[in-house]
PDB file of C-alpha atoms in Angstrom:
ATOM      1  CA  UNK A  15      -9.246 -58.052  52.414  1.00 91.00           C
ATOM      2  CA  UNK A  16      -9.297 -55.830  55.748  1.00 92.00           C
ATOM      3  CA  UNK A  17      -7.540 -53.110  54.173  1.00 94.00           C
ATOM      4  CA  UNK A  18      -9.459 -53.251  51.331  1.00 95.00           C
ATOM      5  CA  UNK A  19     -12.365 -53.403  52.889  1.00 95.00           C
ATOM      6  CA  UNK A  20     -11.630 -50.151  55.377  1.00 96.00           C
ATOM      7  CA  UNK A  21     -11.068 -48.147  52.389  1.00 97.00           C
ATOM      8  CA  UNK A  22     -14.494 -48.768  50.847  1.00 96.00           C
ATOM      9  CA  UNK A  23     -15.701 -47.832  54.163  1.00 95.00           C
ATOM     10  CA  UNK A  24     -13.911 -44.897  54.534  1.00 96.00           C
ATOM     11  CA  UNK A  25     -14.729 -43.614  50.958  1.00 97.00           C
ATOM     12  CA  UNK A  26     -18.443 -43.929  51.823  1.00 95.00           C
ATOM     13  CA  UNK A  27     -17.694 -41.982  54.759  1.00 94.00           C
ATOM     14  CA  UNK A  28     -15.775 -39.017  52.637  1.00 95.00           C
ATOM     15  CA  UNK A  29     -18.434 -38.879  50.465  1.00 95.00           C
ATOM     16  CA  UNK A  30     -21.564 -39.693  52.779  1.00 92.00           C
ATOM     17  CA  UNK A  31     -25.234 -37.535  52.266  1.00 92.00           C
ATOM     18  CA  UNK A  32     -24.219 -36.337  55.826  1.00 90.00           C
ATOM     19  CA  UNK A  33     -21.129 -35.189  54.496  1.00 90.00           C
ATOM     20  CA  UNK A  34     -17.779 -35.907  55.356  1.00 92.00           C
ATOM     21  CA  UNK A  35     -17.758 -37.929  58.459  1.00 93.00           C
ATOM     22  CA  UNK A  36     -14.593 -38.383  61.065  1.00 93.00           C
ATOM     23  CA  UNK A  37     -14.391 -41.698  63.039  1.00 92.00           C
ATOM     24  CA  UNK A  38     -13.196 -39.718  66.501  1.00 88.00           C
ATOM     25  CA  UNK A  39     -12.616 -43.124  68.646  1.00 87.00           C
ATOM     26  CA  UNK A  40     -10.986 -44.466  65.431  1.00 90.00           C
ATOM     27  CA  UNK A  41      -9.623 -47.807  67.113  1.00 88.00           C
ATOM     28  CA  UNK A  42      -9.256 -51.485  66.158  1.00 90.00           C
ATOM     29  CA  UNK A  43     -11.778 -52.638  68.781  1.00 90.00           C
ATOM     30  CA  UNK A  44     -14.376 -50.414  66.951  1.00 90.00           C
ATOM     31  CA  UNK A  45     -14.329 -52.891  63.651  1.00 91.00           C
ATOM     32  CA  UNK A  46     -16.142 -55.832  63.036  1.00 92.00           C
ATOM     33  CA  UNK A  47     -15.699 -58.927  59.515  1.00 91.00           C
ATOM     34  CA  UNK A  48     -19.283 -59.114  58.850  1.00 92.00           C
ATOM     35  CA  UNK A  49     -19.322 -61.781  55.774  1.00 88.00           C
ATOM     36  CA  UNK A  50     -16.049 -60.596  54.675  1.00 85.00           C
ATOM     37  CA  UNK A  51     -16.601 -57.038  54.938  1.00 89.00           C
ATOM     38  CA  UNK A  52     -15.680 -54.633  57.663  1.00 91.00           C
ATOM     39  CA  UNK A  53     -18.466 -52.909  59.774  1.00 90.00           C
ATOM     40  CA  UNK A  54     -18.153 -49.812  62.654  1.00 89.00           C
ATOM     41  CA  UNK A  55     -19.446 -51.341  65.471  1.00 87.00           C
ATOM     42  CA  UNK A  56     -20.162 -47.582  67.674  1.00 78.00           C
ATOM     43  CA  UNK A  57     -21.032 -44.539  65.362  1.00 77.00           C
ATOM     44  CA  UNK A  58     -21.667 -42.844  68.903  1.00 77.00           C
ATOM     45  CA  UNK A  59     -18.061 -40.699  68.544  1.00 80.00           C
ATOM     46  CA  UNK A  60     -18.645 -39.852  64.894  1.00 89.00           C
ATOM     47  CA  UNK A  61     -18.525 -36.493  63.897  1.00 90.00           C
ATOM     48  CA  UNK A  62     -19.703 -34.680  60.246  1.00 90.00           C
ATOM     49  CA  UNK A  63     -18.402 -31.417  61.945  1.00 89.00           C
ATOM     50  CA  UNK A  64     -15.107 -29.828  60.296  1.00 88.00           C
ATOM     51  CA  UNK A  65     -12.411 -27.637  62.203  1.00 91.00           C
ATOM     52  CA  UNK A  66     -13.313 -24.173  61.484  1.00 92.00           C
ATOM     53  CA  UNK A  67     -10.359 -21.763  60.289  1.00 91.00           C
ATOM     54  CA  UNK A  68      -9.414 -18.250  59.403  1.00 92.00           C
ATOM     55  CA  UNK A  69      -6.275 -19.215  58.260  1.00 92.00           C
ATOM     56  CA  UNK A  70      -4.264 -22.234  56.781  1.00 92.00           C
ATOM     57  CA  UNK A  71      -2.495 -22.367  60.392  1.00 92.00           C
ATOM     58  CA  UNK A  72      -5.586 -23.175  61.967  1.00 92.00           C
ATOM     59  CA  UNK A  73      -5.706 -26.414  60.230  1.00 93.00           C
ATOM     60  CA  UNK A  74      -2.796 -28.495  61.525  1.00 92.00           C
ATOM     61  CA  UNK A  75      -3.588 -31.921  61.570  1.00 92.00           C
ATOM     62  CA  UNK A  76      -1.791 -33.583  64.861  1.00 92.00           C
ATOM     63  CA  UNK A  77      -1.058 -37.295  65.596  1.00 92.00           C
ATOM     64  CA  UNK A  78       1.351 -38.656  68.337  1.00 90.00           C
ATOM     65  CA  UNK A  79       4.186 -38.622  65.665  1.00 88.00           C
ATOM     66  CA  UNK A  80       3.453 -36.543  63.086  1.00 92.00           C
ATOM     67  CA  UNK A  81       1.772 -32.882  61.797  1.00 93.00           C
ATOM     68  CA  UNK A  82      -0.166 -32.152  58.697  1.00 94.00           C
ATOM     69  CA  UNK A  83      -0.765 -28.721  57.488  1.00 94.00           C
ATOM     70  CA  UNK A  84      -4.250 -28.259  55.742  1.00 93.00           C
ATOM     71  CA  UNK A  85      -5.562 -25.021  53.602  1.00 92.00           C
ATOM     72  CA  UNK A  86      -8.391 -23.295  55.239  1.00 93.00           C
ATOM     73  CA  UNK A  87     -11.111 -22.790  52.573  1.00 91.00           C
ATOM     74  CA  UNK A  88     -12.802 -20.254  51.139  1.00 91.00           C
ATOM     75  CA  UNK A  89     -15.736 -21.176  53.207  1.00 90.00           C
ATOM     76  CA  UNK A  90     -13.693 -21.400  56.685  1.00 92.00           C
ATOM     77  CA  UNK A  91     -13.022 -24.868  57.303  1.00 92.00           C
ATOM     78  CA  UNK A  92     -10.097 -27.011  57.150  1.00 92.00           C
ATOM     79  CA  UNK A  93     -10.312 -28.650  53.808  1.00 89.00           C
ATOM     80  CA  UNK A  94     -10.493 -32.245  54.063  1.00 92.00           C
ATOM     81  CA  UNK A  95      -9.323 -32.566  57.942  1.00 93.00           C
ATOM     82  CA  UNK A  96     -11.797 -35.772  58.354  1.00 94.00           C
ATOM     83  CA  UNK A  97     -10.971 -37.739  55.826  1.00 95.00           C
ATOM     84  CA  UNK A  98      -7.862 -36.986  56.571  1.00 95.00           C
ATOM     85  CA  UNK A  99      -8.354 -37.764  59.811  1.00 95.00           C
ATOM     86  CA  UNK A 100      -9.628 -40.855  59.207  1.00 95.00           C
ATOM     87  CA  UNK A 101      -7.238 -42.255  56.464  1.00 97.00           C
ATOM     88  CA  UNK A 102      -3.763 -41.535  59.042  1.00 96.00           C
ATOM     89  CA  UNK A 103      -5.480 -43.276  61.177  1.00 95.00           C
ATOM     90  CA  UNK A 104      -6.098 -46.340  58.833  1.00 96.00           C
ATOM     91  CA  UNK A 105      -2.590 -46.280  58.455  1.00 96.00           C
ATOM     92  CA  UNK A 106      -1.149 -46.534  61.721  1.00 95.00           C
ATOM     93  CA  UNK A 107      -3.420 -49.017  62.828  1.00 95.00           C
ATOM     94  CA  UNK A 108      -4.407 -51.681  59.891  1.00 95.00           C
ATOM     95  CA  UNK A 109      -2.111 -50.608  56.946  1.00 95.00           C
ATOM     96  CA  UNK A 110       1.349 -50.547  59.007  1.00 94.00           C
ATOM     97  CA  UNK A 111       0.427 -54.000  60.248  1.00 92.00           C
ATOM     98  CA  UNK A 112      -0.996 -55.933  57.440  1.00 92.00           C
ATOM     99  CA  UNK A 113       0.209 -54.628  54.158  1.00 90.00           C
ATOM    100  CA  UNK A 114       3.410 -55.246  53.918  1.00 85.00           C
ATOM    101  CA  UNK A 115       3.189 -59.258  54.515  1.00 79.00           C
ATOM    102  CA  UNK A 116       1.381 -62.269  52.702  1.00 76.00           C
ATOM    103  CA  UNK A 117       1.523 -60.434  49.026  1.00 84.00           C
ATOM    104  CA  UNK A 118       3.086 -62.307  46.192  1.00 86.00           C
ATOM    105  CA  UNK A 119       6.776 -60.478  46.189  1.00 86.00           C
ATOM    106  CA  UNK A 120       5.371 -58.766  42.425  1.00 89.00           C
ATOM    107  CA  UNK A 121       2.390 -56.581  44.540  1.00 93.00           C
ATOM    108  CA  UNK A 122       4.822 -55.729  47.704  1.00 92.00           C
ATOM    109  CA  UNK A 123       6.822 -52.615  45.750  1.00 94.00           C
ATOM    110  CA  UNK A 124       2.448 -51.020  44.684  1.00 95.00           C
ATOM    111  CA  UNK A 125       1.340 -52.099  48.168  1.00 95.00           C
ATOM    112  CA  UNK A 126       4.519 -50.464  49.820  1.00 95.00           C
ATOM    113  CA  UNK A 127       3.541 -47.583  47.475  1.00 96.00           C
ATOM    114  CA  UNK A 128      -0.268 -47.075  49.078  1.00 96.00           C
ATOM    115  CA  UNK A 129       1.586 -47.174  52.622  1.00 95.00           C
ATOM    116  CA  UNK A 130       4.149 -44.476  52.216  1.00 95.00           C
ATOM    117  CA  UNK A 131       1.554 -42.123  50.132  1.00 96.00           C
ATOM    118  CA  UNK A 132      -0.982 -42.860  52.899  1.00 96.00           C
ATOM    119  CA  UNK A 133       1.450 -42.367  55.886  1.00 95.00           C
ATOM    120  CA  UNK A 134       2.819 -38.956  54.184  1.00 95.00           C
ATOM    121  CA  UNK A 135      -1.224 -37.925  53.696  1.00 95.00           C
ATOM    122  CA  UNK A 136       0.030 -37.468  49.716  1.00 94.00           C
ATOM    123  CA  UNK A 137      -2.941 -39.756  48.728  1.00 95.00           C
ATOM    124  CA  UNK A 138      -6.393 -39.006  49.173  1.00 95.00           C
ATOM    125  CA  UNK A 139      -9.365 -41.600  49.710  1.00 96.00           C
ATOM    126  CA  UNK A 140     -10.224 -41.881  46.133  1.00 97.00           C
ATOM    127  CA  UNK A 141      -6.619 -42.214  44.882  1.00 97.00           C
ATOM    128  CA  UNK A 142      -6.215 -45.167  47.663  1.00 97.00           C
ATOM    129  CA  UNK A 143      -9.182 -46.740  46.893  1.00 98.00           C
ATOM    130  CA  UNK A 144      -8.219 -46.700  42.844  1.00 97.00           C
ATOM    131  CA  UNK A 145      -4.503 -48.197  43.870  1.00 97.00           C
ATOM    132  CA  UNK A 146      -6.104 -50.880  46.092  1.00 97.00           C
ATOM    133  CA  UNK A 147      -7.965 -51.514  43.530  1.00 97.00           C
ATOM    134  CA  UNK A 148      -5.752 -51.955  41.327  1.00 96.00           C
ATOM    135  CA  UNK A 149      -3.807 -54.358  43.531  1.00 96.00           C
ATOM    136  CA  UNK A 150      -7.051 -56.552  43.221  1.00 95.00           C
ATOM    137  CA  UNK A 151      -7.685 -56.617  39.805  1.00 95.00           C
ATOM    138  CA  UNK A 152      -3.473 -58.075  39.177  1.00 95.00           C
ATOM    139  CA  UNK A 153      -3.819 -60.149  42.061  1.00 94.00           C
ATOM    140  CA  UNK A 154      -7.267 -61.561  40.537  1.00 92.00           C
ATOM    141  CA  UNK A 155      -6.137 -61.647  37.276  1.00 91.00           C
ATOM    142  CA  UNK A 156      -2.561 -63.332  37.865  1.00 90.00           C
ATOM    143  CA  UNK A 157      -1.384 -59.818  35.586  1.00 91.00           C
ATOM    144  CA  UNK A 158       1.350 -60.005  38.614  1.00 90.00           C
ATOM    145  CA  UNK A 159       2.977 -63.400  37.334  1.00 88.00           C
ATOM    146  CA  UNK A 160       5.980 -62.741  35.831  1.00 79.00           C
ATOM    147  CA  UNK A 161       6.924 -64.454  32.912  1.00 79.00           C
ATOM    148  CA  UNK A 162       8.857 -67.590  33.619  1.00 77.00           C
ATOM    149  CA  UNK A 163       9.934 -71.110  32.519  1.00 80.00           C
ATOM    150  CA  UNK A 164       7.218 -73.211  32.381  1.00 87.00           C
ATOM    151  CA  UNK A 165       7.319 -75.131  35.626  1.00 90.00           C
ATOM    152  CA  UNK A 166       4.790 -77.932  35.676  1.00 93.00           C
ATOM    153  CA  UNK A 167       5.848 -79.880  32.983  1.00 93.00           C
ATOM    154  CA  UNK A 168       7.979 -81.360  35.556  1.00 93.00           C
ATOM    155  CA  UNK A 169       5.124 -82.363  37.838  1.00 94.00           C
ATOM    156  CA  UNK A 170       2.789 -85.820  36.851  1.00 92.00           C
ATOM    157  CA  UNK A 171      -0.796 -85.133  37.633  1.00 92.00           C
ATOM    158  CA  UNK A 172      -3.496 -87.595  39.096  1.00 91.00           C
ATOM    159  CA  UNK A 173      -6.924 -85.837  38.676  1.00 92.00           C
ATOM    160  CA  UNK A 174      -9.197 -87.665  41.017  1.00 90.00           C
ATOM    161  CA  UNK A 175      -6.592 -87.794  44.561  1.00 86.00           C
ATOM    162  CA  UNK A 176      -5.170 -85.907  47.001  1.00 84.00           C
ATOM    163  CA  UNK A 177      -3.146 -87.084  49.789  1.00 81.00           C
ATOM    164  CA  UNK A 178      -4.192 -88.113  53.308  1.00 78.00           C
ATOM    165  CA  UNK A 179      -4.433 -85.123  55.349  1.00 74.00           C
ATOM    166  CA  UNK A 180      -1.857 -84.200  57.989  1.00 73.00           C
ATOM    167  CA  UNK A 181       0.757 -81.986  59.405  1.00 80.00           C
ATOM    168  CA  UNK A 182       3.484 -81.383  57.340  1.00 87.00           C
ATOM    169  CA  UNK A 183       5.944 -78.532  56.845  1.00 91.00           C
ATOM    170  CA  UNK A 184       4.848 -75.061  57.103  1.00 92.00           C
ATOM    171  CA  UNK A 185       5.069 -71.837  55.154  1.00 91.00           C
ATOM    172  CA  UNK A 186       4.358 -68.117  55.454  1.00 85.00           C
ATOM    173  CA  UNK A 187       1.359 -67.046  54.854  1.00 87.00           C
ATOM    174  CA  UNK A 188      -0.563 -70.345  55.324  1.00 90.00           C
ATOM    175  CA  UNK A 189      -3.915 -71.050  55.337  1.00 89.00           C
ATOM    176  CA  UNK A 190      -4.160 -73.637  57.950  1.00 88.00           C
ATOM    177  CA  UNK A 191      -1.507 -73.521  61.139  1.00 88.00           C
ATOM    178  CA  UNK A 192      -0.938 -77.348  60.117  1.00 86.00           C
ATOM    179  CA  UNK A 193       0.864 -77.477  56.720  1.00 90.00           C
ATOM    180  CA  UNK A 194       1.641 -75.067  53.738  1.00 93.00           C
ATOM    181  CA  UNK A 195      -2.039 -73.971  52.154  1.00 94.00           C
ATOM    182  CA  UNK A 196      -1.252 -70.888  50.060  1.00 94.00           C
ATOM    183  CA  UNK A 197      -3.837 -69.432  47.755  1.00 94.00           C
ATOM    184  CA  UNK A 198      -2.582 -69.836  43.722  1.00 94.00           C
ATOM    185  CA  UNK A 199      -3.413 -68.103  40.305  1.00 93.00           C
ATOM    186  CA  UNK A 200      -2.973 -71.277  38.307  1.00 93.00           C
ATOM    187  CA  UNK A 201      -1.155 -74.624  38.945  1.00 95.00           C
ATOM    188  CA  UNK A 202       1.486 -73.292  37.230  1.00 94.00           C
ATOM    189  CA  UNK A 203       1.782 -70.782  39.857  1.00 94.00           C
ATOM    190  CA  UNK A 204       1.560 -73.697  42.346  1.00 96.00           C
ATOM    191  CA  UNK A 205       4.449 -75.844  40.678  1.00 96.00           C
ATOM    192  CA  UNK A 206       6.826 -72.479  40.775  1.00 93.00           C
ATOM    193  CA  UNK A 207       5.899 -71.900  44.653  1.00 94.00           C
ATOM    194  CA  UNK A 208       6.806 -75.976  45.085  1.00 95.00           C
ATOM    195  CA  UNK A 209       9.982 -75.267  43.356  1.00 94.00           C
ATOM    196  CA  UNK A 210      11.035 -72.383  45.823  1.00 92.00           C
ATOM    197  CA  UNK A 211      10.843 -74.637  48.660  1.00 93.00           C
ATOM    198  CA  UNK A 212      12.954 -77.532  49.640  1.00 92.00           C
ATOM    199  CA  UNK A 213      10.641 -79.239  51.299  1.00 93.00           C
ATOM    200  CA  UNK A 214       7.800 -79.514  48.683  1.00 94.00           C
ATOM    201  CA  UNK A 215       7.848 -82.507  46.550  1.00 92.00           C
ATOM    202  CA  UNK A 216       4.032 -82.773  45.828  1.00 93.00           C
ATOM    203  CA  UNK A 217       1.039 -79.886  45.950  1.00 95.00           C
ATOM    204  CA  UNK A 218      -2.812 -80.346  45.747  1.00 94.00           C
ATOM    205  CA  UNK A 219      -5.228 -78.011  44.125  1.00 94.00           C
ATOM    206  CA  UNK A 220      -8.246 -77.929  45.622  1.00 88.00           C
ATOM    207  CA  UNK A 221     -12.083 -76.507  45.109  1.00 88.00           C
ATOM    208  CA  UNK A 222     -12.358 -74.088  48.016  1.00 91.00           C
ATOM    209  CA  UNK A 223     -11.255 -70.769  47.378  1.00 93.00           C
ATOM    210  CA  UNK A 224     -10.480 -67.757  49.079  1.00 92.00           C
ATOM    211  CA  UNK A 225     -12.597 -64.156  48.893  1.00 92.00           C
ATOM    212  CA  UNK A 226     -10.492 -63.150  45.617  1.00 92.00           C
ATOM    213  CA  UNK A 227     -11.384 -66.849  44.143  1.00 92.00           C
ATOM    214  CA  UNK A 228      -8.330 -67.861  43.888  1.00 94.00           C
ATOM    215  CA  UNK A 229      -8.388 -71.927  44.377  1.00 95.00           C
ATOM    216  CA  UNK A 230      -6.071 -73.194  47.357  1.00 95.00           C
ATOM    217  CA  UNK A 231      -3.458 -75.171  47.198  1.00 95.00           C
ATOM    218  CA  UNK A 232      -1.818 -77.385  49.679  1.00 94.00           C
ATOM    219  CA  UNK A 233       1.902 -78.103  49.138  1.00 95.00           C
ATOM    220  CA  UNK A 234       3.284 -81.230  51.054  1.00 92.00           C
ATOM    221  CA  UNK A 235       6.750 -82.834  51.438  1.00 90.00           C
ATOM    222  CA  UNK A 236       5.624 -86.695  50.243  1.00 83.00           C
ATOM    223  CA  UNK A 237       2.749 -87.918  48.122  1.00 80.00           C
ATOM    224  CA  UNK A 238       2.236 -91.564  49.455  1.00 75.00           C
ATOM    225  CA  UNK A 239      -1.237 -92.279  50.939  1.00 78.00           C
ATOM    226  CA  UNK A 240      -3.357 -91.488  48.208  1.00 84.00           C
ATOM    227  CA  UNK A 241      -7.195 -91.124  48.303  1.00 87.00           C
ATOM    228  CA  UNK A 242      -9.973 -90.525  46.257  1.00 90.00           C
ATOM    229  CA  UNK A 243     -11.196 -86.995  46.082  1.00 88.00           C
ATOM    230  CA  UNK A 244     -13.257 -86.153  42.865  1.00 88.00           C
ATOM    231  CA  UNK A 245     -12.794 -82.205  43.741  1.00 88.00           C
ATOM    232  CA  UNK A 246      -8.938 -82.344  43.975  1.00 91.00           C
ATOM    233  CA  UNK A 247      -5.918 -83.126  41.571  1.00 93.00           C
ATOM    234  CA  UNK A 248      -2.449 -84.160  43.022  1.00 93.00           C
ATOM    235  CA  UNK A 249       0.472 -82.821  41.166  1.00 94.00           C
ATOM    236  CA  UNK A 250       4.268 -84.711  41.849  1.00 92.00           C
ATOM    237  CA  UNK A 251       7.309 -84.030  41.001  1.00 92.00           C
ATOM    238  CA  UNK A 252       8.873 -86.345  38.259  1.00 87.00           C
ATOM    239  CA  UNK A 253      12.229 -86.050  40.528  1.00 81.00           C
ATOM    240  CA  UNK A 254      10.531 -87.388  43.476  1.00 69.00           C
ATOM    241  CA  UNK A 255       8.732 -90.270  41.305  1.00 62.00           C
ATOM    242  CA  UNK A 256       8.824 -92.511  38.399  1.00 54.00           C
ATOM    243  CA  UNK A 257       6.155 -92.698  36.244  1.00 49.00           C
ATOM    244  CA  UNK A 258       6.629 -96.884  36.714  1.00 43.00           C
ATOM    245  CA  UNK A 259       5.936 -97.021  40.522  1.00 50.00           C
ATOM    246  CA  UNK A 260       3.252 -94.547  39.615  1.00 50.00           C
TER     247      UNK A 260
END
């Protein structure tokens, strides 16, 4: 959601009445989540001024680790040095650190994809947009899923309960700090997940949903204590349970 939401920033930046605008203090500390999308908090250090060139070699692109060479244009300035500019820098400070966890393993190898073509400057702002996008719409869609045995035959359901809430055994990327809460395509996503894990002998789908609106799920190593909860179902494994003490 950050990531995603930089890009659409920085697009309307590349492409802004001004013209191309450059984020000179481009730091962390500079971004704000406003209702789920990110903001620039100081415009004070941004700049719609481009390097002017005679020559492609005035148009190197410098970072602490790495050079770019850019084309001087036929109007004498360094073609596309802000967005540029702008989209390294997205890189080494969001992408490095928060793309390559919390994906399902299906969207790591395209995800892995926008980080290498972004560090290497081989993808523009539109092409990263489009792939991000992309990423969304099989992440929304569950497109990702790979086909599988059907899983949740295995599981009884009780619409109507969940279990009493607690701490219980953890997972990466949860939700809540307490327990496993992982965002799901489909319960049948949610019984495969359960599966994977040793611990899991029960999960809950729930009615609150994440920014993508994807329904959570909370997966759980018992399923005694059962309460009412009209918005929830409880799913448990036949293994764990007969259908007689249900």
């Amino acid at each position: 959601q950050i990531c995603l939401s930089l890009v659409k920033l920085l697009f309307y930046l590349a492409h802004s009445p001004l013209g191309s605008i450059a984020l000179l203090d481009f730091q962390p500390r500079q971004f704000v989540m406003v209702d789920g999308n990110l903001k620039v908090t100081d415009m004070d250090d941004a700049s719609t001024e481009e390097l002017s060139c005679k020559e492609d070699n005035d148009c190197t692109l410098d970072f602490p680790t790495k050079s770019f060479p850019l084309k001087c244009s036929v109007a004498g300035k360094c073609e596309g040095i802000n967005e540029k500019k702008n989209l390294f820098n997205a890189y080494r400070y969001f992408f490095t650190y928060l793309l390559p966890h919390s994906a399902p393993p299906a969207l790591r190898p395209l995800l892995s994809d926008i980080l290498n073509a972004t560090g290497d400057l081989r993808y523009g702002i539109n092409e990263t947009l489009r792939a991000f996008e992309k990423v969304l719409h099989l992440y929304k869609s569950g497109l990702y899923l790979q086909k599988r045995p059907l899983l949740l035959k295995d599981y009884i359901s009780l619409k109507g309960f969940r279990t009493v809430e607690g701490e219980d055994y953890k997972c990466w990327p949860s939700y809540s700090h307490l327990g496993c809460l992982l965002s799901i395509h489909s319960p049948e996503e949610a019984a495969a997940i359960c599966n994977s894990q040793l611990q899991c002998q029960s999960f809950i789908v729930t009615q609150h949903r994440t920014w993508t609106g994807r329904p959570l799920a909370s997966f759980q190593s018992g399923w005694t204590d059962l309460i009412p909860d009209t918005d929830a179902v409880v799913y448990i494994k036949r293994s764990a349970s007969s259908g007689e003490r249900l």
